[in-house]
Amino acid sequence: MRRREVNMLSGSITKGVLAICIPIMIMNVIQNLFNIVDMAVLKSYDDSGIAVGAVGVCGTLITMITGLVIGISSGANVTVAAFIGEGDRDKVDRAVGTSFAVALMGGALLLVIGVSCAELFLTWNNCPQELLDGGSTYFRLYFAGVPLLLIYNFCASILRAAGDSRRPMLYLIISGAVKVSCSYFFIAVLKLSVVGVALATIISWSVASVLSIRALLKNVGMVRLKPKMIRFYKQELGQVLRIGVPAGLQQGLYSLANVVISAAVNSFGPDATTGISIANNFDGILYQISTAPALAVMPYVSQNIGAGNIKRAAKSVGRGVLITLALGATFGALSAIFSRQLSSIMSDSPAVIAYSQQKMIIISSTYFICGINEIMGSALRGMGRPNVATVSTLIFMCALRFVWVYGVFPLYPNLTFLYLVWPIGWILSIVMLLCFFFPTLRKLRTRV
């Protein structure tokens, strides 16, 4: 066990979960902060506000694809972690090679879909006409770099399966710094506006993917990428997809429901669209803080179940919930209290700031509930029950929001009422997941 890798099979569970989730949290928060700096730079050279709106209107759709990527990569995380728990090096090698092949194939597929359907997707999202041209340009360029995003996320998931979350954090911080530097050069010097933001994103992903590939190629632990083994192995592919596809669908469905809500918000005009896109940047930070423990719990559960230590797997879930409560409630309260000051970083318009504040106050103060929901879903994926979390998302994050937007919202057409569907859905989802978690835990105990 190398010093950068956390031993998930023994020692303090709380320290172990924190050792994994804190780098993940720092990594994702800093990445979101870099995105906020990007938008602030763009705002400084965009008197009309059209460029900021054009990038912002793509946000929900991009989040949907990013969530899909992260969800699918969790299949690699759970599969590799389980084989590490079993101590089977051959299976680990095959799982790593298969996961990398999935990243390459999936990235190519998403590139084709995103580039060819950009304008169609934005039209479906009820994009304001004045933002459509800039939004389509940004969307196409963004998707040109999605294969690099997929490679990084799969490599990071594989490293985290071995308990190494420090290097993925470091690589994303480096790539984020590159992104901000390139954004400033492209926007301030070359005056490339939304094109500059997209190009900076592609360059930063290139840096992150190259560094993560290098780490896996040179890793001396149990997890290592061997080029000759980059292909599909039937058994390992089945396990990666069995976990990853439902998780990806879960994230995709969750974001699809947000696209529906985004379309409702966009009907309030460009100020609402821009305001909500600003709020989404800060919501993204809170989401990463609240859900980082879930990314630590998933390999913890998987490794310990692979090793036959069910009691320790269950304890890791409890520790994850407590950590999520502490982090989510604290940072959520701060975000709600300082929502006006935070929103003013990216806009001077009182109307835009008001729209941003409205969402942040409601969503930020309840994000810890989302974190608990993610913990339970990750625990069930680690237990080999990924479909439960997917069905829960389909019902309470997708179907409920469709019903809310098209059935309830027209009766009470104000945004405050619209946003209440978030915490309501999270609470109902947690109840369903708990109904499956405890019976699954009992069944696993009887097998040991």
PDB file of C-alpha atoms in Angstrom, residues 26-214:
ATOM      1  CA  ILE A  26     -11.118  20.442  -3.026  1.00  0.00           C
ATOM      2  CA  MET A  27     -10.556  19.359  -6.620  1.00  0.00           C
ATOM      3  CA  ASN A  28     -14.152  19.923  -7.693  1.00  0.00           C
ATOM      4  CA  VAL A  29     -14.637  23.139  -5.734  1.00  0.00           C
ATOM      5  CA  ILE A  30     -11.485  24.647  -7.236  1.00  0.00           C
ATOM      6  CA  GLN A  31     -12.606  23.521 -10.681  1.00  0.00           C
ATOM      7  CA  ASN A  32     -15.936  25.291 -10.165  1.00  0.00           C
ATOM      8  CA  LEU A  33     -14.131  28.373  -8.891  1.00  0.00           C
ATOM      9  CA  PHE A  34     -12.044  28.375 -12.059  1.00  0.00           C
ATOM     10  CA  ASN A  35     -15.301  28.266 -14.045  1.00  0.00           C
ATOM     11  CA  ILE A  36     -16.585  31.248 -12.067  1.00  0.00           C
ATOM     12  CA  VAL A  37     -13.370  33.151 -12.821  1.00  0.00           C
ATOM     13  CA  ASP A  38     -13.878  32.278 -16.502  1.00  0.00           C
ATOM     14  CA  MET A  39     -17.359  33.785 -16.419  1.00  0.00           C
ATOM     15  CA  ALA A  40     -16.093  36.850 -14.540  1.00  0.00           C
ATOM     16  CA  VAL A  41     -13.405  37.423 -17.203  1.00  0.00           C
ATOM     17  CA  LEU A  42     -15.985  36.960 -19.954  1.00  0.00           C
ATOM     18  CA  LYS A  43     -18.320  39.418 -18.201  1.00  0.00           C
ATOM     19  CA  SER A  44     -15.531  42.041 -18.080  1.00  0.00           C
ATOM     20  CA  TYR A  45     -15.253  42.013 -21.883  1.00  0.00           C
ATOM     21  CA  ASP A  46     -18.961  41.500 -22.659  1.00  0.00           C
ATOM     22  CA  ASP A  47     -20.891  44.750 -22.288  1.00  0.00           C
ATOM     23  CA  SER A  48     -24.080  43.318 -23.785  1.00  0.00           C
ATOM     24  CA  GLY A  49     -24.206  40.224 -21.551  1.00  0.00           C
ATOM     25  CA  ILE A  50     -24.913  38.056 -24.605  1.00  0.00           C
ATOM     26  CA  ALA A  51     -21.670  36.050 -24.351  1.00  0.00           C
ATOM     27  CA  VAL A  52     -22.206  35.252 -20.654  1.00  0.00           C
ATOM     28  CA  GLY A  53     -25.778  34.215 -21.422  1.00  0.00           C
ATOM     29  CA  ALA A  54     -24.671  32.091 -24.399  1.00  0.00           C
ATOM     30  CA  VAL A  55     -22.245  30.115 -22.241  1.00  0.00           C
ATOM     31  CA  GLY A  56     -24.728  29.950 -19.383  1.00  0.00           C
ATOM     32  CA  VAL A  57     -27.604  28.639 -21.498  1.00  0.00           C
ATOM     33  CA  CYS A  58     -25.499  25.556 -22.307  1.00  0.00           C
ATOM     34  CA  GLY A  59     -24.853  24.895 -18.632  1.00  0.00           C
ATOM     35  CA  THR A  60     -27.704  22.513 -17.871  1.00  0.00           C
ATOM     36  CA  LEU A  61     -27.141  20.465 -21.026  1.00  0.00           C
ATOM     37  CA  ILE A  62     -23.409  20.278 -20.360  1.00  0.00           C
ATOM     38  CA  THR A  63     -24.087  19.232 -16.762  1.00  0.00           C
ATOM     39  CA  MET A  64     -26.268  16.425 -18.103  1.00  0.00           C
ATOM     40  CA  ILE A  65     -23.462  15.080 -20.294  1.00  0.00           C
ATOM     41  CA  THR A  66     -20.837  15.551 -17.581  1.00  0.00           C
ATOM     42  CA  GLY A  67     -23.065  13.680 -15.141  1.00  0.00           C
ATOM     43  CA  LEU A  68     -23.467  10.880 -17.667  1.00  0.00           C
ATOM     44  CA  VAL A  69     -19.678  10.650 -18.038  1.00  0.00           C
ATOM     45  CA  ILE A  70     -19.055  10.623 -14.284  1.00  0.00           C
ATOM     46  CA  GLY A  71     -21.817   8.075 -13.746  1.00  0.00           C
ATOM     47  CA  ILE A  72     -20.462   5.664 -16.339  1.00  0.00           C
ATOM     48  CA  SER A  73     -16.929   6.048 -14.975  1.00  0.00           C
ATOM     49  CA  SER A  74     -18.218   4.934 -11.563  1.00  0.00           C
ATOM     50  CA  GLY A  75     -18.548   1.466 -13.105  1.00  0.00           C
ATOM     51  CA  ALA A  76     -14.766   1.399 -13.416  1.00  0.00           C
ATOM     52  CA  ASN A  77     -14.408   2.605  -9.829  1.00  0.00           C
ATOM     53  CA  VAL A  78     -16.649  -0.068  -8.298  1.00  0.00           C
ATOM     54  CA  THR A  79     -15.326  -2.913 -10.482  1.00  0.00           C
ATOM     55  CA  VAL A  80     -11.638  -2.157  -9.902  1.00  0.00           C
ATOM     56  CA  ALA A  81     -12.228  -1.597  -6.166  1.00  0.00           C
ATOM     57  CA  ALA A  82     -13.997  -4.963  -5.825  1.00  0.00           C
ATOM     58  CA  PHE A  83     -11.135  -6.799  -7.558  1.00  0.00           C
ATOM     59  CA  ILE A  84      -8.604  -5.013  -5.327  1.00  0.00           C
ATOM     60  CA  GLY A  85     -10.616  -6.216  -2.326  1.00  0.00           C
ATOM     61  CA  GLU A  86     -10.441  -9.772  -3.706  1.00  0.00           C
ATOM     62  CA  GLY A  87      -6.681  -9.392  -4.236  1.00  0.00           C
ATOM     63  CA  ASP A  88      -6.934 -10.578  -7.867  1.00  0.00           C
ATOM     64  CA  ARG A  89      -4.278  -8.676  -9.872  1.00  0.00           C
ATOM     65  CA  ASP A  90      -5.210 -10.258 -13.220  1.00  0.00           C
ATOM     66  CA  LYS A  91      -8.818  -9.130 -12.875  1.00  0.00           C
ATOM     67  CA  VAL A  92      -7.636  -5.649 -11.884  1.00  0.00           C
ATOM     68  CA  ASP A  93      -5.459  -5.426 -15.028  1.00  0.00           C
ATOM     69  CA  ARG A  94      -8.330  -6.533 -17.261  1.00  0.00           C
ATOM     70  CA  ALA A  95     -10.769  -4.139 -15.580  1.00  0.00           C
ATOM     71  CA  VAL A  96      -8.379  -1.195 -16.037  1.00  0.00           C
ATOM     72  CA  GLY A  97      -7.788  -2.027 -19.716  1.00  0.00           C
ATOM     73  CA  THR A  98     -11.501  -2.483 -20.358  1.00  0.00           C
ATOM     74  CA  SER A  99     -12.371   0.778 -18.595  1.00  0.00           C
ATOM     75  CA  PHE A 100      -9.898   2.727 -20.720  1.00  0.00           C
ATOM     76  CA  ALA A 101     -11.339   1.165 -23.887  1.00  0.00           C
ATOM     77  CA  VAL A 102     -14.845   2.194 -22.768  1.00  0.00           C
ATOM     78  CA  ALA A 103     -13.579   5.760 -22.254  1.00  0.00           C
ATOM     79  CA  LEU A 104     -12.161   5.905 -25.788  1.00  0.00           C
ATOM     80  CA  MET A 105     -15.276   4.467 -27.418  1.00  0.00           C
ATOM     81  CA  GLY A 106     -17.707   6.517 -25.333  1.00  0.00           C
ATOM     82  CA  GLY A 107     -15.793   9.738 -25.958  1.00  0.00           C
ATOM     83  CA  ALA A 108     -15.925   9.289 -29.723  1.00  0.00           C
ATOM     84  CA  LEU A 109     -19.665   8.621 -29.608  1.00  0.00           C
ATOM     85  CA  LEU A 110     -20.445  11.669 -27.455  1.00  0.00           C
ATOM     86  CA  LEU A 111     -18.300  13.885 -29.694  1.00  0.00           C
ATOM     87  CA  VAL A 112     -20.341  12.974 -32.779  1.00  0.00           C
ATOM     88  CA  ILE A 113     -23.681  13.443 -30.996  1.00  0.00           C
ATOM     89  CA  GLY A 114     -22.761  16.761 -29.370  1.00  0.00           C
ATOM     90  CA  VAL A 115     -21.228  18.411 -32.430  1.00  0.00           C
ATOM     91  CA  SER A 116     -23.999  17.349 -34.818  1.00  0.00           C
ATOM     92  CA  CYS A 117     -26.976  18.117 -32.541  1.00  0.00           C
ATOM     93  CA  ALA A 118     -25.891  21.307 -30.732  1.00  0.00           C
ATOM     94  CA  GLU A 119     -28.517  23.680 -32.140  1.00  0.00           C
ATOM     95  CA  LEU A 120     -31.255  21.056 -31.846  1.00  0.00           C
ATOM     96  CA  PHE A 121     -30.495  20.470 -28.151  1.00  0.00           C
ATOM     97  CA  LEU A 122     -30.498  24.204 -27.377  1.00  0.00           C
ATOM     98  CA  THR A 123     -33.786  24.695 -29.234  1.00  0.00           C
ATOM     99  CA  TRP A 124     -35.342  21.898 -27.167  1.00  0.00           C
ATOM    100  CA  ASN A 125     -34.058  23.730 -24.093  1.00  0.00           C
ATOM    101  CA  ASN A 126     -36.127  26.803 -25.038  1.00  0.00           C
ATOM    102  CA  CYS A 127     -32.951  28.845 -25.580  1.00  0.00           C
ATOM    103  CA  PRO A 128     -33.684  32.575 -26.151  1.00  0.00           C
ATOM    104  CA  GLN A 129     -33.144  33.425 -29.818  1.00  0.00           C
ATOM    105  CA  GLU A 130     -30.521  36.079 -29.108  1.00  0.00           C
ATOM    106  CA  LEU A 131     -28.358  33.483 -27.335  1.00  0.00           C
ATOM    107  CA  LEU A 132     -28.744  30.658 -29.859  1.00  0.00           C
ATOM    108  CA  ASP A 133     -25.827  31.430 -32.213  1.00  0.00           C
ATOM    109  CA  GLY A 134     -23.258  31.930 -29.466  1.00  0.00           C
ATOM    110  CA  GLY A 135     -24.613  29.003 -27.491  1.00  0.00           C
ATOM    111  CA  SER A 136     -24.419  26.642 -30.485  1.00  0.00           C
ATOM    112  CA  THR A 137     -20.819  27.649 -31.184  1.00  0.00           C
ATOM    113  CA  TYR A 138     -19.779  27.093 -27.576  1.00  0.00           C
ATOM    114  CA  PHE A 139     -21.657  23.775 -27.368  1.00  0.00           C
ATOM    115  CA  ARG A 140     -19.982  22.328 -30.495  1.00  0.00           C
ATOM    116  CA  LEU A 141     -16.492  23.341 -29.418  1.00  0.00           C
ATOM    117  CA  TYR A 142     -17.102  22.043 -25.897  1.00  0.00           C
ATOM    118  CA  PHE A 143     -18.071  18.628 -27.228  1.00  0.00           C
ATOM    119  CA  ALA A 144     -14.982  18.494 -29.402  1.00  0.00           C
ATOM    120  CA  GLY A 145     -13.093  18.042 -26.126  1.00  0.00           C
ATOM    121  CA  VAL A 146     -15.486  15.610 -24.420  1.00  0.00           C
ATOM    122  CA  PRO A 147     -13.330  12.528 -25.266  1.00  0.00           C
ATOM    123  CA  LEU A 148     -10.557  14.099 -23.172  1.00  0.00           C
ATOM    124  CA  LEU A 149     -13.009  14.657 -20.312  1.00  0.00           C
ATOM    125  CA  LEU A 150     -14.054  11.008 -20.477  1.00  0.00           C
ATOM    126  CA  ILE A 151     -10.449   9.787 -20.396  1.00  0.00           C
ATOM    127  CA  TYR A 152      -9.645  11.933 -17.358  1.00  0.00           C
ATOM    128  CA  ASN A 153     -12.735  10.823 -15.433  1.00  0.00           C
ATOM    129  CA  PHE A 154     -12.131   7.121 -16.074  1.00  0.00           C
ATOM    130  CA  CYS A 155      -8.478   7.422 -15.061  1.00  0.00           C
ATOM    131  CA  ALA A 156      -9.438   9.371 -11.932  1.00  0.00           C
ATOM    132  CA  SER A 157     -12.079   6.759 -11.031  1.00  0.00           C
ATOM    133  CA  ILE A 158      -9.522   3.971 -11.394  1.00  0.00           C
ATOM    134  CA  LEU A 159      -6.997   5.786  -9.186  1.00  0.00           C
ATOM    135  CA  ARG A 160      -9.685   6.477  -6.564  1.00  0.00           C
ATOM    136  CA  ALA A 161     -10.616   2.777  -6.570  1.00  0.00           C
ATOM    137  CA  ALA A 162      -7.151   2.176  -5.100  1.00  0.00           C
ATOM    138  CA  GLY A 163      -7.664   4.961  -2.544  1.00  0.00           C
ATOM    139  CA  ASP A 164      -5.638   7.586  -4.434  1.00  0.00           C
ATOM    140  CA  SER A 165      -7.676  10.776  -4.750  1.00  0.00           C
ATOM    141  CA  ARG A 166      -4.718  13.158  -4.356  1.00  0.00           C
ATOM    142  CA  ARG A 167      -3.282  12.866  -7.845  1.00  0.00           C
ATOM    143  CA  PRO A 168      -6.637  13.354  -9.632  1.00  0.00           C
ATOM    144  CA  MET A 169      -7.091  16.457  -7.465  1.00  0.00           C
ATOM    145  CA  LEU A 170      -3.637  17.785  -8.342  1.00  0.00           C
ATOM    146  CA  TYR A 171      -4.123  17.184 -12.068  1.00  0.00           C
ATOM    147  CA  LEU A 172      -7.477  18.959 -12.137  1.00  0.00           C
ATOM    148  CA  ILE A 173      -6.077  21.924 -10.214  1.00  0.00           C
ATOM    149  CA  ILE A 174      -3.204  22.200 -12.704  1.00  0.00           C
ATOM    150  CA  SER A 175      -5.575  21.941 -15.654  1.00  0.00           C
ATOM    151  CA  GLY A 176      -7.888  24.526 -14.067  1.00  0.00           C
ATOM    152  CA  ALA A 177      -5.029  27.001 -13.717  1.00  0.00           C
ATOM    153  CA  VAL A 178      -4.167  26.402 -17.374  1.00  0.00           C
ATOM    154  CA  LYS A 179      -7.812  27.000 -18.286  1.00  0.00           C
ATOM    155  CA  VAL A 180      -8.014  30.352 -16.502  1.00  0.00           C
ATOM    156  CA  SER A 181      -4.741  31.521 -18.072  1.00  0.00           C
ATOM    157  CA  CYS A 182      -5.844  30.485 -21.554  1.00  0.00           C
ATOM    158  CA  SER A 183      -9.296  32.018 -21.071  1.00  0.00           C
ATOM    159  CA  TYR A 184      -7.784  35.372 -20.156  1.00  0.00           C
ATOM    160  CA  PHE A 185      -5.451  35.268 -23.164  1.00  0.00           C
ATOM    161  CA  PHE A 186      -8.158  34.203 -25.621  1.00  0.00           C
ATOM    162  CA  ILE A 187     -10.792  36.636 -24.294  1.00  0.00           C
ATOM    163  CA  ALA A 188      -8.775  39.694 -23.251  1.00  0.00           C
ATOM    164  CA  VAL A 189      -6.008  39.584 -25.868  1.00  0.00           C
ATOM    165  CA  LEU A 190      -7.447  37.733 -28.878  1.00  0.00           C
ATOM    166  CA  LYS A 191     -11.080  38.853 -28.277  1.00  0.00           C
ATOM    167  CA  LEU A 192     -12.446  35.369 -29.025  1.00  0.00           C
ATOM    168  CA  SER A 193     -15.351  35.616 -26.551  1.00  0.00           C
ATOM    169  CA  VAL A 194     -17.274  32.296 -26.235  1.00  0.00           C
ATOM    170  CA  VAL A 195     -14.854  30.587 -28.637  1.00  0.00           C
ATOM    171  CA  GLY A 196     -11.999  31.486 -26.301  1.00  0.00           C
ATOM    172  CA  VAL A 197     -13.772  29.979 -23.277  1.00  0.00           C
ATOM    173  CA  ALA A 198     -14.388  26.732 -25.185  1.00  0.00           C
ATOM    174  CA  LEU A 199     -10.814  26.484 -26.505  1.00  0.00           C
ATOM    175  CA  ALA A 200      -9.425  27.070 -23.011  1.00  0.00           C
ATOM    176  CA  THR A 201     -11.628  24.238 -21.736  1.00  0.00           C
ATOM    177  CA  ILE A 202     -10.324  21.825 -24.387  1.00  0.00           C
ATOM    178  CA  ILE A 203      -6.702  22.711 -23.620  1.00  0.00           C
ATOM    179  CA  SER A 204      -7.241  22.210 -19.880  1.00  0.00           C
ATOM    180  CA  TRP A 205      -8.820  18.789 -20.433  1.00  0.00           C
ATOM    181  CA  SER A 206      -5.854  17.827 -22.600  1.00  0.00           C
ATOM    182  CA  VAL A 207      -3.526  18.608 -19.702  1.00  0.00           C
ATOM    183  CA  ALA A 208      -5.639  16.661 -17.174  1.00  0.00           C
ATOM    184  CA  SER A 209      -6.014  13.602 -19.412  1.00  0.00           C
ATOM    185  CA  VAL A 210      -2.299  13.432 -20.301  1.00  0.00           C
ATOM    186  CA  LEU A 211      -1.266  13.686 -16.642  1.00  0.00           C
ATOM    187  CA  SER A 212      -3.764  11.028 -15.515  1.00  0.00           C
ATOM    188  CA  ILE A 213      -2.765   8.612 -18.298  1.00  0.00           C
ATOM    189  CA  ARG A 214       0.882   9.089 -17.349  1.00  0.00           C
TER     190      ARG A 214
END
